Coordinates of C-alpha atoms and ligand atoms in Angstrom, one line a residue:
M215 CA 74.2 146.6 15.1
D216 CA 71.8 144.1 14.0
Y217 CA 71.3 141.3 16.6
S218 CA 68.7 139.3 14.3
F219 CA 66.5 138.3 17.5
D220 CA 64.2 137.0 14.7
T221 CA 66.4 134.1 13.9
I222 CA 65.2 130.5 15.0
I223 CA 67.7 128.6 16.8
E224 CA 66.9 124.8 17.1
R225 CA 67.0 124.1 21.0
R226 CA 65.8 120.5 21.1
N227 CA 68.5 118.2 22.0
T228 CA 70.5 120.7 23.9
A229 CA 69.2 119.2 27.3
S230 CA 67.1 122.3 27.5
S231 CA 64.5 122.4 30.4
K232 CA 62.3 124.5 28.3
W233 CA 62.4 122.4 24.9
D234 CA 63.6 118.9 25.7
N235 CA 61.2 118.2 28.6
L236 CA 57.7 118.4 27.0
Q237 CA 56.5 115.0 27.5
A238 CA 57.3 114.9 30.9
R239 CA 55.8 118.5 31.9
F240 CA 53.1 118.7 29.4
G241 CA 52.2 115.1 28.7
R242 CA 52.7 115.4 24.8
D243 CA 55.7 116.6 22.5
D244 CA 53.9 118.9 20.2
V245 CA 53.2 121.7 22.5
L246 CA 55.1 124.9 21.7
P247 CA 57.0 126.1 25.2
L248 CA 56.5 129.4 26.2
W249 CA 56.8 128.7 29.9
V250 CA 60.2 128.5 32.0
A251 CA 61.9 132.1 31.9
D252 CA 64.5 131.7 29.6
M253 CA 64.8 133.0 26.3
D254 CA 65.3 131.5 22.7
F255 CA 68.0 133.8 21.7
E256 CA 71.8 133.5 21.4
A257 CA 73.7 134.9 24.4
P258 CA 75.6 138.3 23.5
K259 CA 78.7 137.6 21.1
V260 CA 81.1 139.2 24.0
V261 CA 79.9 136.4 26.2
I262 CA 80.2 133.7 23.8
D263 CA 83.8 134.8 23.1
A264 CA 84.9 135.1 26.4
L265 CA 83.7 131.4 27.0
R266 CA 85.5 130.0 24.1
E267 CA 88.8 131.7 24.8
R268 CA 88.4 130.2 28.3
V269 CA 87.6 126.7 27.0
E270 CA 90.5 126.9 25.0
H271 CA 92.7 127.5 28.0
G272 CA 92.0 124.1 28.6
V273 CA 92.7 123.9 32.2
F274 CA 89.5 123.9 34.5
G275 CA 90.8 123.7 38.1
Y276 CA 89.0 125.5 41.1
T277 CA 87.9 129.1 40.7
I278 CA 88.0 132.1 42.9
R279 CA 86.0 135.4 42.3
T280 CA 88.5 138.0 41.2
S281 CA 88.4 141.8 41.7
A282 CA 88.0 142.1 38.2
Y283 CA 84.5 140.0 38.3
Q284 CA 83.5 142.4 41.5
E285 CA 84.3 145.6 39.3
A286 CA 82.1 144.3 36.4
I287 CA 79.0 143.9 38.9
R288 CA 79.8 147.2 40.5
N289 CA 80.2 149.2 37.2
W290 CA 76.8 147.7 35.7
F291 CA 74.9 148.5 39.0
M292 CA 76.4 151.6 39.1
V293 CA 75.9 152.7 35.7
R294 CA 72.4 150.9 34.9
H295 CA 70.8 151.3 38.4
Q296 CA 72.7 154.5 40.4
Y297 CA 73.3 151.6 43.0
A298 CA 76.8 151.9 44.6
L299 CA 78.0 148.6 45.6
E300 CA 81.0 148.0 48.2
P301 CA 83.0 145.2 46.9
E302 CA 82.6 143.2 50.3
W303 CA 78.8 143.4 50.1
L304 CA 79.0 141.0 47.0
E305 CA 78.1 137.4 47.9
Y306 CA 78.3 134.5 45.5
S307 CA 75.0 132.1 44.8
H308 CA 74.7 129.2 42.4
G309 CA 71.1 131.0 41.9
V310 CA 68.7 133.4 43.0
V311 CA 66.3 130.7 44.5
H312 CA 69.4 128.7 45.9
G313 CA 70.5 132.3 47.6
L314 CA 67.1 133.0 48.9
A315 CA 66.7 129.6 50.3
M316 CA 70.6 130.1 51.9
M317 CA 69.7 133.5 53.5
I318 CA 66.3 132.2 54.9
R319 CA 68.2 129.4 56.4
A320 CA 71.0 132.0 57.7
V321 CA 68.7 134.6 59.3
T322 CA 65.5 133.0 60.4
Q323 CA 64.3 130.0 62.5
P324 CA 62.0 127.3 61.7
G325 CA 58.4 128.5 62.7
D326 CA 59.3 132.2 61.8
A327 CA 57.1 134.2 59.4
I328 CA 57.7 135.4 56.2
V329 CA 55.5 137.5 53.8
I330 CA 55.2 137.3 50.0
Q331 CA 53.0 139.0 47.8
Q332 CA 51.0 136.8 45.5
P333 CA 50.5 136.1 42.8
V334 CA 54.0 135.8 42.6
Y335 CA 57.2 133.4 41.2
F336 CA 55.8 130.2 42.9
P337 CA 59.5 129.1 44.3
F338 CA 59.0 131.9 46.9
K339 CA 56.1 129.9 48.5
T340 CA 58.2 126.7 48.3
V341 CA 61.6 128.1 49.4
V342 CA 59.8 129.5 52.7
E343 CA 57.8 126.2 53.4
R344 CA 60.3 123.7 52.5
Q345 CA 62.5 125.1 55.2
G346 CA 59.7 124.8 57.6
R347 CA 58.9 128.7 57.7
R348 CA 55.7 130.2 58.1
L349 CA 54.1 131.6 55.0
L350 CA 52.2 134.9 55.2
V351 CA 50.4 136.1 51.9
N352 CA 50.0 139.7 51.1
P353 CA 47.9 139.6 48.1
L354 CA 48.3 142.1 45.2
L355 CA 45.2 144.1 44.3
E356 CA 44.1 144.0 40.6
E357 CA 41.8 146.3 38.9
A358 CA 41.5 145.6 34.9
G359 CA 44.7 144.1 34.8
R360 CA 46.9 146.5 36.5
Y361 CA 48.1 145.5 39.9
Q362 CA 49.2 147.3 43.1
M363 CA 50.4 146.4 46.7
D364 CA 47.9 146.3 49.3
L365 CA 49.9 148.3 52.1
E366 CA 47.0 148.2 54.6
H367 CA 46.4 144.6 54.5
L368 CA 50.5 144.3 54.8
E369 CA 50.4 146.6 57.7
R370 CA 47.7 144.6 59.4
L371 CA 50.2 141.6 58.9
F372 CA 52.9 143.2 60.1
Q373 CA 51.1 144.1 63.4
N374 CA 49.4 140.9 64.0
E375 CA 51.7 138.6 63.1
K376 CA 55.0 140.3 63.5
P377 CA 57.1 138.9 60.7
K378 CA 60.8 139.9 60.6
W379 CA 61.2 139.2 57.0
M380 CA 59.4 139.5 53.6
I381 CA 60.3 138.6 50.0
L382 CA 59.8 141.5 47.4
C383 CA 59.8 140.5 43.8
S384 CA 61.0 143.6 42.0
P385 CA 60.2 144.2 39.1
H386 CA 57.2 141.7 39.7
N387 CA 57.1 138.1 38.1
P388 CA 54.5 137.3 36.9
I389 CA 52.2 140.6 36.9
G390 CA 55.0 142.8 35.1
R391 CA 54.9 145.7 37.3
V392 CA 58.0 147.7 37.8
W393 CA 57.0 149.3 41.2
S394 CA 57.5 153.1 41.4
K395 CA 59.6 155.1 43.7
E396 CA 56.4 156.1 45.5
E397 CA 55.1 152.8 46.1
L398 CA 58.5 151.4 47.1
T399 CA 59.2 154.1 49.4
A400 CA 55.9 153.5 51.1
L401 CA 56.7 149.9 51.5
A402 CA 60.2 150.8 52.8
K403 CA 58.7 153.2 55.4
L404 CA 56.2 150.2 56.7
C405 CA 59.2 147.7 57.1
T406 CA 61.3 150.5 58.9
A407 CA 58.3 151.2 61.3
Y408 CA 57.8 147.5 62.1
D409 CA 61.4 146.4 61.9
V410 CA 60.9 144.1 58.9
S411 CA 63.9 143.2 57.0
V412 CA 63.7 142.4 53.0
L413 CA 64.9 139.9 50.7
S414 CA 64.6 141.9 47.3
D415 CA 64.5 139.5 44.4
E416 CA 65.6 142.1 41.7
I417 CA 66.6 139.7 38.8
H418 CA 64.6 141.0 36.4
C419 CA 65.7 144.5 37.0
D420 CA 67.4 144.8 33.5
F421 CA 64.1 144.2 31.8
V422 CA 62.1 147.8 32.2
Y423 CA 60.4 149.4 29.4
R424 CA 60.2 153.3 29.2
P425 CA 58.9 155.3 31.0
H426 CA 59.5 153.0 33.7
Q427 CA 62.4 153.0 36.1
H428 CA 63.8 150.3 38.3
H429 CA 64.6 151.3 41.8
P430 CA 67.1 149.2 43.8
F431 CA 64.8 148.8 47.2
A432 CA 68.1 148.9 49.4
T433 CA 68.6 152.5 48.1
L434 CA 65.0 153.9 48.7
L435 CA 65.7 155.0 52.4
P436 CA 69.1 155.1 54.3
E437 CA 67.6 152.6 56.7
M438 CA 66.9 150.2 54.2
T439 CA 70.4 149.5 53.1
D440 CA 71.2 147.7 56.1
R441 CA 67.9 146.0 56.1
T442 CA 67.8 145.0 52.6
V443 CA 69.4 141.7 51.2
T444 CA 69.2 142.1 47.1
F445 CA 69.4 139.3 44.9
V446 CA 70.5 139.7 41.2
A447 CA 72.1 137.9 38.2
P448 CA 73.0 138.3 34.7
S449 CA 71.2 135.0 34.1
K450 CA 68.1 136.4 32.7
T451 CA 69.5 139.4 31.3
F452 CA 72.0 138.0 29.2
N453 CA 70.1 134.4 28.5
I454 CA 72.7 132.7 30.7
A455 CA 70.6 130.7 33.1
G456 CA 72.3 127.7 32.7
L457 CA 75.6 128.9 33.8
H458 CA 74.2 129.3 37.4
T459 CA 75.8 132.5 38.5
A460 CA 74.0 135.1 40.7
V461 CA 75.1 137.7 43.2
V462 CA 73.6 138.1 46.7
I463 CA 74.2 141.9 47.9
I464 CA 74.5 142.2 51.6
P465 CA 75.5 145.4 52.9
N466 CA 74.8 144.4 56.8
E467 CA 77.6 142.6 58.1
Q468 CA 76.0 140.4 60.6
Y469 CA 73.7 139.1 57.8
R470 CA 76.6 138.6 55.7
Q471 CA 78.5 136.5 58.0
Q472 CA 75.3 134.4 58.7
Y473 CA 75.3 133.8 55.0
R474 CA 78.6 132.8 54.4
D475 CA 78.4 130.5 57.8
T476 CA 75.3 128.6 56.0
L477 CA 77.1 128.2 52.8
Q478 CA 80.0 127.0 54.5
E479 CA 77.7 124.4 56.6
A480 CA 76.3 123.2 53.4
F481 CA 80.0 122.9 52.0
M482 CA 78.9 125.4 49.1
G483 CA 80.3 128.7 47.9
D484 CA 82.8 128.4 45.1
P485 CA 81.4 129.2 41.5
D486 CA 82.2 127.0 38.4
V487 CA 84.8 128.1 35.9
F488 CA 82.5 129.4 33.3
G489 CA 79.7 131.4 35.3
P490 CA 82.1 134.1 36.4
V491 CA 83.6 134.3 33.0
A492 CA 80.1 134.7 31.3
L493 CA 79.1 137.1 34.1
E494 CA 82.2 139.6 33.5
A495 CA 82.0 139.8 30.1
A496 CA 78.1 140.3 29.8
Y497 CA 78.4 143.1 32.5
R498 CA 81.3 144.5 30.9
G499 CA 80.2 144.2 27.3
G500 CA 76.5 143.3 26.9
G501 CA 74.8 146.6 27.4
E502 CA 74.3 147.5 23.7
W503 CA 72.9 144.0 23.1
L504 CA 70.6 144.2 25.9
D505 CA 69.1 147.6 24.8
A506 CA 68.5 146.4 21.2
L507 CA 67.1 143.2 23.2
L508 CA 64.7 145.3 25.1
V509 CA 63.2 147.0 21.8
Y510 CA 62.8 143.6 20.5
L511 CA 60.9 142.2 23.8
E512 CA 58.8 145.5 24.0
G513 CA 57.8 144.8 19.9
N514 CA 56.8 141.3 21.0
Y515 CA 54.4 142.6 23.7
D516 CA 53.1 145.2 21.2
F517 CA 52.7 142.3 18.6
L518 CA 50.9 140.3 21.3
R519 CA 48.4 142.9 22.6
E520 CA 47.5 144.1 19.2
F521 CA 46.8 140.3 18.2
L522 CA 44.5 139.9 21.3
R523 CA 42.8 143.4 20.5
T524 CA 41.8 142.5 16.8
E525 CA 41.7 138.6 17.0
L526 CA 41.0 137.4 20.7
P527 CA 39.0 140.4 22.4
D528 CA 37.8 138.1 25.4
I529 CA 42.0 137.3 26.4
S530 CA 43.3 140.3 27.9
V531 CA 47.0 140.9 28.9
S532 CA 48.4 143.1 31.8
P533 CA 50.6 145.9 30.9
L534 CA 54.1 145.1 30.6
E535 CA 56.1 147.5 32.5
G536 CA 59.0 145.1 33.1
T537 CA 60.2 141.6 32.6
Y538 CA 59.4 139.4 29.4
L539 CA 56.6 137.6 31.0
A540 CA 53.2 138.3 29.9
W541 CA 50.1 138.0 32.1
L542 CA 47.2 136.9 30.2
D543 CA 43.6 136.9 31.7
F544 CA 41.5 134.0 30.4
R545 CA 38.6 134.5 32.9
K546 CA 36.0 135.7 30.3
L547 CA 36.2 132.2 28.5
G548 CA 34.7 130.8 31.7
M549 CA 36.7 127.7 32.3
T550 CA 37.7 126.3 35.4
D551 CA 41.7 126.2 36.2
E552 CA 42.1 122.4 35.3
S553 CA 39.9 122.8 32.2
L554 CA 41.9 125.8 31.1
K555 CA 45.2 124.1 31.6
D556 CA 44.2 120.8 29.8
W557 CA 42.7 123.2 27.0
M558 CA 45.7 125.5 26.7
I559 CA 48.0 121.9 26.3
S560 CA 45.7 119.7 24.3
K561 CA 43.7 122.2 21.8
A562 CA 46.1 125.2 21.7
R563 CA 49.1 123.0 22.0
L564 CA 50.9 125.7 24.2
G565 CA 53.2 124.9 26.8
L566 CA 52.5 128.0 29.2
N567 CA 52.6 128.6 33.0
T568 CA 49.2 128.1 34.5
G569 CA 48.2 131.1 36.9
E570 CA 47.0 129.0 39.9
T571 CA 50.6 127.9 40.5
F572 CA 51.5 131.5 41.4
G573 CA 49.1 131.5 44.2
V574 CA 46.2 133.8 45.4
G575 CA 44.8 135.8 42.6
G576 CA 46.5 133.5 39.7
S577 CA 43.1 131.6 39.0
G578 CA 42.3 132.1 35.5
F579 CA 45.6 133.4 34.4
Q580 CA 48.3 132.0 32.2
R581 CA 51.9 133.4 32.0
M582 CA 53.4 133.5 28.4
N583 CA 57.3 133.9 28.0
L584 CA 57.8 136.6 25.3
G585 CA 61.8 136.0 25.1
C586 CA 61.5 134.2 21.7
P587 CA 61.9 135.1 17.9
R588 CA 58.4 136.8 16.8
P589 CA 57.7 134.1 14.3
I590 CA 57.5 131.8 17.4
L591 CA 55.0 134.1 19.1
A592 CA 53.2 134.5 15.8
D593 CA 52.6 130.7 15.7
A594 CA 51.8 130.5 19.2
L595 CA 48.9 133.2 18.7
V596 CA 47.5 131.4 15.7
R597 CA 47.4 128.1 17.7
L598 CA 45.5 130.1 20.5
S599 CA 43.3 131.7 18.2
E600 CA 42.5 128.5 16.5
A601 CA 41.8 126.8 19.7
V602 CA 39.4 129.7 20.7
Q603 CA 37.4 129.5 17.2
Q604 CA 36.7 125.6 18.3
L605 CA 35.1 126.6 21.3
Ligands
PLP941 C1 61.7 136.6 40.3 C2 62.5 135.3 39.9 N1 63.5 135.1 40.6 C3 64.5 134.1 40.6 C4 64.5 133.3 39.4 C5 65.3 132.0 39.3 O1 66.4 132.3 39.3 P1 67.8 131.2 39.4 O2 67.6 130.5 38.2 O3 68.8 132.1 39.6 O4 67.5 130.5 40.8 C6 63.5 133.7 38.5 C7 63.5 132.9 37.1 O5 62.0 132.9 36.5 C8 62.4 134.6 38.7 O6 61.6 135.0 37.7

């Protein structure tokens, strides 16, 4: 089936955070936005059809999560990730970041330490600090653009600071790693040895390129199931982030009760009408669309890498094992972070994410969203190359 991912869909004037907010975010309107992680593709037809049918019903009262909704989630994770989920483990969240915030509030106290591995998706830091928890950073190790976990440093952190929780990003945004079974097992052993539980953000688990494979953290060691809370969503996978539907997988009964209590205290917990409809349709019928999309995204990455190799050899990109976010290294251009950021906006007229916002190790990098039609990517690369020529 032809999914025409090359088609450019006009997104301006749809209240799009990515396309309609340029002046406020970048200070000018003529930047090409390849920043926030949503894609410029239409959602799968099965999702659009299911939403249309629901709209046509015309009554939009309060909503419950049905057993069909749970079944759709369980089938997807069984078939795609060999993760067998019990129905009662599945909790709702408005979004993954919201779920992380609620879970942190539920199971930790102000002042408690939580580890994150930077450079990493920047809300991890804010979600910890805004709630008065203490941030501990275990920086990733980088060599020629490829990253690894520094487990020796992590063990010292565990010994000295005695945190009870860490946040794992798997696959990892922004550096594009899909952690191997060996790496995750070593991490799981450390967590078990030092009694650390894990908030595992696996929102990018469906964006994995061969030969890499995603391993749900909760499944690596039997002891980890009960000490892992996993956050997933169809939002990235099927480009429905604006429908705000995420799933928090909580096998541990005590954590689950604490999470539910926290949602109730905040008077939150019910999904809206459309999110679950889209989730169910996507997980049931979106697999073929996703498989085609993955081929297209990998093609975008190859196009980018080849362009850099031939036209812009001073800019390099990390290997993309997972996600659709390219991590570009501009350090050879010798700019400060501030001047790189200004140059990217005013000279290249590109709206990317600046590396330093991802924390330790992000300086000199920019994150580029490859979830766009190839002609848009080609336009972005021409803009970049023209700006480099003027340097
Ligand atoms: C690792 C990671 N977690 C969470 C999110 C956001 O999820 P949500 O919109 O469900 O809060 C993103 C979006 O870019 C992400 O990359």
